[in-house]
mmCIF file of C-alpha atoms in Angstrom:
data_model
loop_
_atom_site.group_PDB
_atom_site.id
_atom_site.type_symbol
_atom_site.label_atom_id
_atom_site.label_comp_id
_atom_site.label_asym_id
_atom_site.label_seq_id
_atom_site.Cartn_x
_atom_site.Cartn_y
_atom_site.Cartn_z
ATOM 1 C CA UNK A 1 -15.207 -12.594 18.815
ATOM 2 C CA UNK A 2 -15.363 -11.630 15.166
ATOM 3 C CA UNK A 3 -17.879 -8.936 14.248
ATOM 4 C CA UNK A 4 -18.697 -8.102 10.631
ATOM 5 C CA UNK A 5 -18.927 -4.450 9.634
ATOM 6 C CA UNK A 6 -20.211 -3.002 6.384
ATOM 7 C CA UNK A 7 -18.348 0.190 5.535
ATOM 8 C CA UNK A 8 -18.912 3.269 3.385
ATOM 9 C CA UNK A 9 -22.699 3.448 3.204
ATOM 10 C CA UNK A 10 -24.876 6.425 2.215
ATOM 11 C CA UNK A 11 -28.500 6.998 3.167
ATOM 12 C CA UNK A 12 -31.025 9.666 2.222
ATOM 13 C CA UNK A 13 -29.151 11.944 4.601
ATOM 14 C CA UNK A 14 -26.660 12.269 1.699
ATOM 15 C CA UNK A 15 -27.741 14.406 -1.254
ATOM 16 C CA UNK A 16 -27.395 11.403 -3.588
ATOM 17 C CA UNK A 17 -28.567 8.582 -1.299
ATOM 18 C CA UNK A 18 -31.674 6.555 -2.111
ATOM 19 C CA UNK A 19 -32.231 4.392 1.013
ATOM 20 C CA UNK A 20 -33.469 5.451 4.427
ATOM 21 C CA UNK A 21 -31.435 4.641 7.523
ATOM 22 C CA UNK A 22 -34.250 2.345 8.621
ATOM 23 C CA UNK A 23 -34.180 0.357 5.377
ATOM 24 C CA UNK A 24 -30.380 0.108 5.412
ATOM 25 C CA UNK A 25 -30.201 -1.157 8.986
ATOM 26 C CA UNK A 26 -32.829 -3.804 8.213
ATOM 27 C CA UNK A 27 -31.132 -4.858 4.955
ATOM 28 C CA UNK A 28 -27.634 -5.272 6.346
ATOM 29 C CA UNK A 29 -28.806 -6.818 9.598
ATOM 30 C CA UNK A 30 -30.410 -9.603 7.563
ATOM 31 C CA UNK A 31 -27.037 -10.128 5.841
ATOM 32 C CA UNK A 32 -25.283 -10.734 9.156
ATOM 33 C CA UNK A 33 -23.781 -7.266 9.503
ATOM 34 C CA UNK A 34 -23.290 -6.237 13.144
ATOM 35 C CA UNK A 35 -21.856 -2.764 12.504
ATOM 36 C CA UNK A 36 -23.054 -0.413 9.768
ATOM 37 C CA UNK A 37 -20.372 2.241 9.255
ATOM 38 C CA UNK A 38 -22.225 5.134 7.631
ATOM 39 C CA UNK A 39 -20.446 7.865 5.649
ATOM 40 C CA UNK A 40 -22.753 10.674 4.548
ATOM 41 C CA UNK A 41 -21.394 13.302 2.160
ATOM 42 C CA UNK A 42 -20.269 16.574 3.716
ATOM 43 C CA UNK A 43 -22.222 18.480 1.062
ATOM 44 C CA UNK A 44 -25.289 20.044 2.673
ATOM 45 C CA UNK A 45 -24.330 19.092 6.233
ATOM 46 C CA UNK A 46 -24.014 21.516 9.137
ATOM 47 C CA UNK A 47 -23.060 21.142 12.785
ATOM 48 C CA UNK A 48 -26.747 20.998 13.749
ATOM 49 C CA UNK A 49 -27.554 18.470 11.041
ATOM 50 C CA UNK A 50 -24.686 16.255 12.193
ATOM 51 C CA UNK A 51 -26.070 16.187 15.732
ATOM 52 C CA UNK A 52 -29.516 15.289 14.381
ATOM 53 C CA UNK A 53 -27.939 12.574 12.268
ATOM 54 C CA UNK A 54 -26.020 11.102 15.172
ATOM 55 C CA UNK A 55 -29.251 10.934 17.147
ATOM 56 C CA UNK A 56 -31.041 9.197 14.261
ATOM 57 C CA UNK A 57 -28.256 6.584 14.098
ATOM 58 C CA UNK A 58 -28.433 6.046 17.864
ATOM 59 C CA UNK A 59 -32.184 5.497 17.770
ATOM 60 C CA UNK A 60 -31.832 2.824 15.084
ATOM 61 C CA UNK A 61 -29.012 0.956 16.808
ATOM 62 C CA UNK A 62 -30.053 -2.265 18.551
ATOM 63 C CA UNK A 63 -28.713 -5.552 19.837
ATOM 64 C CA UNK A 64 -28.755 -6.766 16.223
ATOM 65 C CA UNK A 65 -26.956 -3.911 14.508
ATOM 66 C CA UNK A 66 -25.015 -0.809 15.533
ATOM 67 C CA UNK A 67 -25.446 2.132 13.157
ATOM 68 C CA UNK A 68 -22.242 4.143 13.378
ATOM 69 C CA UNK A 69 -22.395 7.741 12.087
ATOM 70 C CA UNK A 70 -19.676 9.046 9.794
ATOM 71 C CA UNK A 71 -18.971 11.718 7.191
ATOM 72 C CA UNK A 72 -17.255 11.496 3.794
ATOM 73 C CA UNK A 73 -15.263 14.696 3.299
ATOM 74 C CA UNK A 74 -14.288 15.954 -0.162
ATOM 75 C CA UNK A 75 -11.727 18.533 -1.184
ATOM 76 C CA UNK A 76 -12.711 21.634 -3.168
ATOM 77 C CA UNK A 77 -12.021 19.857 -6.477
ATOM 78 C CA UNK A 78 -14.198 16.891 -5.465
ATOM 79 C CA UNK A 79 -11.251 14.635 -6.188
ATOM 80 C CA UNK A 80 -9.902 13.376 -2.860
ATOM 81 C CA UNK A 81 -12.503 11.847 -0.535
ATOM 82 C CA UNK A 82 -11.893 10.742 3.058
ATOM 83 C CA UNK A 83 -14.176 8.676 5.316
ATOM 84 C CA UNK A 84 -14.263 9.951 8.896
ATOM 85 C CA UNK A 85 -15.663 8.360 12.063
ATOM 86 C CA UNK A 86 -15.507 9.266 15.728
ATOM 87 C CA UNK A 87 -16.214 12.284 17.959
ATOM 88 C CA UNK A 88 -15.389 14.798 15.242
ATOM 89 C CA UNK A 89 -17.449 18.006 14.970
ATOM 90 C CA UNK A 90 -18.618 18.992 11.511
ATOM 91 C CA UNK A 91 -15.556 20.444 9.790
ATOM 92 C CA UNK A 92 -17.187 22.096 6.759
ATOM 93 C CA UNK A 93 -17.222 21.460 3.024
ATOM 94 C CA UNK A 94 -14.363 21.557 0.540
ATOM 95 C CA UNK A 95 -11.505 21.696 3.020
ATOM 96 C CA UNK A 96 -7.924 20.992 1.899
ATOM 97 C CA UNK A 97 -7.314 17.327 2.666
ATOM 98 C CA UNK A 98 -4.257 17.883 4.865
ATOM 99 C CA UNK A 99 -6.066 20.487 6.955
ATOM 100 C CA UNK A 100 -9.100 18.240 7.320
ATOM 101 C CA UNK A 101 -6.971 15.249 8.366
ATOM 102 C CA UNK A 102 -5.198 17.317 11.019
ATOM 103 C CA UNK A 103 -8.579 18.382 12.411
ATOM 104 C CA UNK A 104 -9.769 14.763 12.519
ATOM 105 C CA UNK A 105 -6.665 13.698 14.427
ATOM 106 C CA UNK A 106 -7.042 16.596 16.878
ATOM 107 C CA UNK A 107 -10.636 15.484 17.567
ATOM 108 C CA UNK A 108 -9.530 11.875 18.150
ATOM 109 C CA UNK A 109 -11.324 10.634 15.044
ATOM 110 C CA UNK A 110 -10.310 8.081 12.427
ATOM 111 C CA UNK A 111 -9.820 8.673 8.701
ATOM 112 C CA UNK A 112 -9.736 6.323 5.696
ATOM 113 C CA UNK A 113 -8.893 7.423 2.153
ATOM 114 C CA UNK A 114 -11.757 6.457 -0.135
ATOM 115 C CA UNK A 115 -11.562 5.053 -3.685
ATOM 116 C CA UNK A 116 -8.046 6.225 -4.650
ATOM 117 C CA UNK A 117 -8.665 5.193 -8.264
ATOM 118 C CA UNK A 118 -11.613 7.587 -8.717
ATOM 119 C CA UNK A 119 -10.473 10.540 -10.842
ATOM 120 C CA UNK A 120 -6.884 9.367 -10.163
ATOM 121 C CA UNK A 121 -7.103 10.635 -6.593
ATOM 122 C CA UNK A 122 -4.000 8.554 -5.744
ATOM 123 C CA UNK A 123 -1.912 11.002 -7.777
ATOM 124 C CA UNK A 124 -2.815 13.737 -5.270
ATOM 125 C CA UNK A 125 -1.622 11.703 -2.283
ATOM 126 C CA UNK A 126 0.856 13.589 -0.114
ATOM 127 C CA UNK A 127 3.381 11.748 2.113
ATOM 128 C CA UNK A 128 2.359 13.907 5.081
ATOM 129 C CA UNK A 129 -1.077 12.249 5.036
ATOM 130 C CA UNK A 130 0.348 8.828 5.905
ATOM 131 C CA UNK A 131 0.540 9.467 9.662
ATOM 132 C CA UNK A 132 -2.986 10.900 9.662
ATOM 133 C CA UNK A 133 -4.756 8.037 7.878
ATOM 134 C CA UNK A 134 -5.797 4.780 9.476
ATOM 135 C CA UNK A 135 -6.504 3.080 6.181
ATOM 136 C CA UNK A 136 -7.071 3.214 2.434
ATOM 137 C CA UNK A 137 -9.835 1.503 0.495
ATOM 138 C CA UNK A 138 -8.327 -1.433 -1.361
ATOM 139 C CA UNK A 139 -11.719 -2.294 -2.852
ATOM 140 C CA UNK A 140 -14.603 0.103 -3.426
ATOM 141 C CA UNK A 141 -17.616 -1.608 -4.967
ATOM 142 C CA UNK A 142 -18.996 1.490 -6.686
ATOM 143 C CA UNK A 143 -15.814 2.581 -8.444
ATOM 144 C CA UNK A 144 -13.709 -0.597 -8.578
ATOM 145 C CA UNK A 145 -16.619 -2.870 -9.438
ATOM 146 C CA UNK A 146 -16.106 -6.626 -9.146
ATOM 147 C CA UNK A 147 -12.310 -6.441 -8.824
ATOM 148 C CA UNK A 148 -10.055 -4.718 -6.249
ATOM 149 C CA UNK A 149 -8.285 -1.451 -6.938
ATOM 150 C CA UNK A 150 -5.161 -1.606 -9.073
ATOM 151 C CA UNK A 151 -3.659 1.539 -7.557
ATOM 152 C CA UNK A 152 -4.471 1.049 -3.855
ATOM 153 C CA UNK A 153 -2.044 -1.793 -2.894
ATOM 154 C CA UNK A 154 1.130 0.163 -3.592
ATOM 155 C CA UNK A 155 -0.318 3.246 -1.891
ATOM 156 C CA UNK A 156 -1.220 1.166 1.168
ATOM 157 C CA UNK A 157 2.304 -0.254 1.395
ATOM 158 C CA UNK A 158 3.902 3.168 1.018
ATOM 159 C CA UNK A 159 1.658 4.749 3.660
ATOM 160 C CA UNK A 160 1.678 1.819 6.064
ATOM 161 C CA UNK A 161 -2.117 2.022 6.066
ATOM 162 C CA UNK A 162 -4.740 -0.634 6.725
ATOM 163 C CA UNK A 163 -6.567 -2.027 3.679
ATOM 164 C CA UNK A 164 -10.287 -1.265 3.853
ATOM 165 C CA UNK A 165 -13.179 -2.723 1.870
ATOM 166 C CA UNK A 166 -16.127 -0.411 1.246
ATOM 167 C CA UNK A 167 -19.345 -0.644 -0.704
ATOM 168 C CA UNK A 168 -19.872 3.078 -1.326
ATOM 169 C CA UNK A 169 -23.516 2.054 -1.150
ATOM 170 C CA UNK A 170 -26.006 4.451 -2.761
ATOM 171 C CA UNK A 171 -28.320 2.009 -4.537
ATOM 172 C CA UNK A 172 -28.931 -1.732 -4.729
ATOM 173 C CA UNK A 173 -26.331 -1.916 -7.535
ATOM 174 C CA UNK A 174 -23.584 -1.552 -4.931
ATOM 175 C CA UNK A 175 -24.643 -4.676 -3.001
ATOM 176 C CA UNK A 176 -21.644 -6.993 -2.805
ATOM 177 C CA UNK A 177 -20.104 -9.318 -0.155
ATOM 178 C CA UNK A 178 -17.397 -6.875 0.941
ATOM 179 C CA UNK A 179 -17.038 -6.436 4.701
ATOM 180 C CA UNK A 180 -14.550 -5.629 7.430
ATOM 181 C CA UNK A 181 -13.994 -8.251 10.158
ATOM 182 C CA UNK A 182 -13.492 -6.673 13.581
ATOM 183 C CA UNK A 183 -11.943 -8.677 16.423
ATOM 184 C CA UNK A 184 -13.828 -7.414 19.470
ATOM 185 C CA UNK A 185 -14.192 -8.734 23.016
ATOM 186 C CA UNK A 186 -16.354 -5.858 24.246
ATOM 187 C CA UNK A 187 -19.904 -4.743 23.626
ATOM 188 C CA UNK A 188 -20.471 -3.177 20.221
ATOM 189 C CA UNK A 189 -20.398 0.551 20.894
ATOM 190 C CA UNK A 190 -18.891 3.453 18.995
ATOM 191 C CA UNK A 191 -15.990 3.721 21.418
ATOM 192 C CA UNK A 192 -15.221 0.010 21.274
ATOM 193 C CA UNK A 193 -15.406 -0.073 17.473
ATOM 194 C CA UNK A 194 -13.035 2.898 17.295
ATOM 195 C CA UNK A 195 -10.615 1.225 19.734
ATOM 196 C CA UNK A 196 -10.722 -1.967 17.668
ATOM 197 C CA UNK A 197 -9.857 -0.044 14.511
ATOM 198 C CA UNK A 198 -7.103 1.958 16.209
ATOM 199 C CA UNK A 199 -5.475 -1.239 17.444
ATOM 200 C CA UNK A 200 -5.713 -2.623 13.886
ATOM 201 C CA UNK A 201 -7.657 -5.673 14.979
ATOM 202 C CA UNK A 202 -9.553 -5.672 11.715
ATOM 203 C CA UNK A 203 -9.204 -6.922 8.151
ATOM 204 C CA UNK A 204 -11.159 -6.853 4.876
ATOM 205 C CA UNK A 205 -13.268 -9.796 3.685
ATOM 206 C CA UNK A 206 -14.748 -10.720 0.306
ATOM 207 C CA UNK A 207 -17.270 -13.565 0.065
ATOM 208 C CA UNK A 208 -16.247 -14.269 3.670
ATOM 209 C CA UNK A 209 -12.573 -14.875 2.788
ATOM 210 C CA UNK A 210 -9.678 -12.695 4.016
ATOM 211 C CA UNK A 211 -8.768 -10.169 1.357
ATOM 212 C CA UNK A 212 -4.991 -10.519 1.571
ATOM 213 C CA UNK A 213 -2.280 -9.978 -1.032
ATOM 214 C CA UNK A 214 -2.229 -13.664 -1.924
ATOM 215 C CA UNK A 215 -5.941 -13.748 -2.694
ATOM 216 C CA UNK A 216 -5.752 -10.504 -4.644
ATOM 217 C CA UNK A 217 -2.795 -11.755 -6.695
ATOM 218 C CA UNK A 218 -4.453 -15.100 -7.416
ATOM 219 C CA UNK A 219 -7.983 -13.908 -8.081
ATOM 220 C CA UNK A 220 -7.341 -10.531 -9.734
ATOM 221 C CA UNK A 221 -6.983 -11.862 -13.324
ATOM 222 C CA UNK A 222 -10.320 -13.691 -13.126
ATOM 223 C CA UNK A 223 -12.013 -10.831 -11.295
ATOM 224 C CA UNK A 224 -10.625 -8.388 -13.851
ATOM 225 C CA UNK A 225 -12.234 -10.344 -16.682
ATOM 226 C CA UNK A 226 -15.526 -10.437 -14.772
ATOM 227 C CA UNK A 227 -15.383 -6.687 -14.131
ATOM 228 C CA UNK A 228 -14.629 -5.941 -17.789
ATOM 229 C CA UNK A 229 -17.607 -8.061 -18.828
ATOM 230 C CA UNK A 230 -19.819 -6.341 -16.254
ATOM 231 C CA UNK A 231 -18.877 -2.897 -17.525
ATOM 232 C CA UNK A 232 -19.507 -3.964 -21.131
ATOM 233 C CA UNK A 233 -22.961 -5.297 -20.289
ATOM 234 C CA UNK A 234 -23.760 -2.174 -18.251
ATOM 235 C CA UNK A 235 -22.656 0.074 -21.127
ATOM 236 C CA UNK A 236 -24.838 -1.821 -23.612
ATOM 237 C CA UNK A 237 -27.794 -1.566 -21.238
ATOM 238 C CA UNK A 238 -27.298 2.193 -20.832
ATOM 239 C CA UNK A 239 -27.085 2.719 -24.583
ATOM 240 C CA UNK A 240 -30.251 0.694 -25.086
ATOM 241 C CA UNK A 241 -32.103 2.829 -22.529
ATOM 242 C CA UNK A 242 -30.891 6.038 -24.182
ATOM 243 C CA UNK A 243 -32.018 4.840 -27.611
ATOM 244 C CA UNK A 244 -35.396 3.925 -26.195
ATOM 245 C CA UNK A 245 -35.735 7.389 -24.617
ATOM 246 C CA UNK A 246 -34.827 9.117 -27.900
ATOM 247 C CA UNK A 247 -37.191 6.992 -29.980
ATOM 248 C CA UNK A 248 -40.195 9.165 -31.014
ATOM 249 C CA UNK A 249 -43.556 7.918 -29.823
ATOM 250 C CA UNK A 250 -46.064 6.760 -32.455
#
């Protein structure tokens, strides 16, 4: 059967999250999501906090939605970010990416390179990472907006990685119909989700359609125009708010 997963989601357990785990599980369950793949920032986490977090995710999981704990690791320059799931102990903050990826593999976890276009993170990509990464985000709603990444496709081909779609959800602004479709015959558990991903029985979806190279090639020009318009409107709105804040009161 096909199970829809929403990936790269932050709650108030992250230093910059704005939604509780309870609110997120309710929101995405209503949208037909069966697996919520959380990715809290490593900043401020500890081994004890990770165990508490895993327990909180387990308590919220139900027959309607499975809340899967995960951590987003950042290097010391806060440039390269990697999403990690599985039975991985807390590895610490600011680790070199190669060292962190080796530790994830040793712990039998899975790693996905996040938003390669953010701060030109793709330029830091090292060939040795290819065998340690399951996937690379081809579309990150927060940083790519309404159009897929321009830099990710070539990186995915070079690394032989799976294309991932992630919301990078922090606020309602990141709501968007980007999901991962998982082909699963078993019950939805952490182990079965991990096995599904390892066997590459998964693919990205946008508006319910497979996000393949053909769709990206066909739709990218139109989506690019829409994203440019969105950024222009957002910039105008921000400038208007700033002017209003600077305006002296009567």
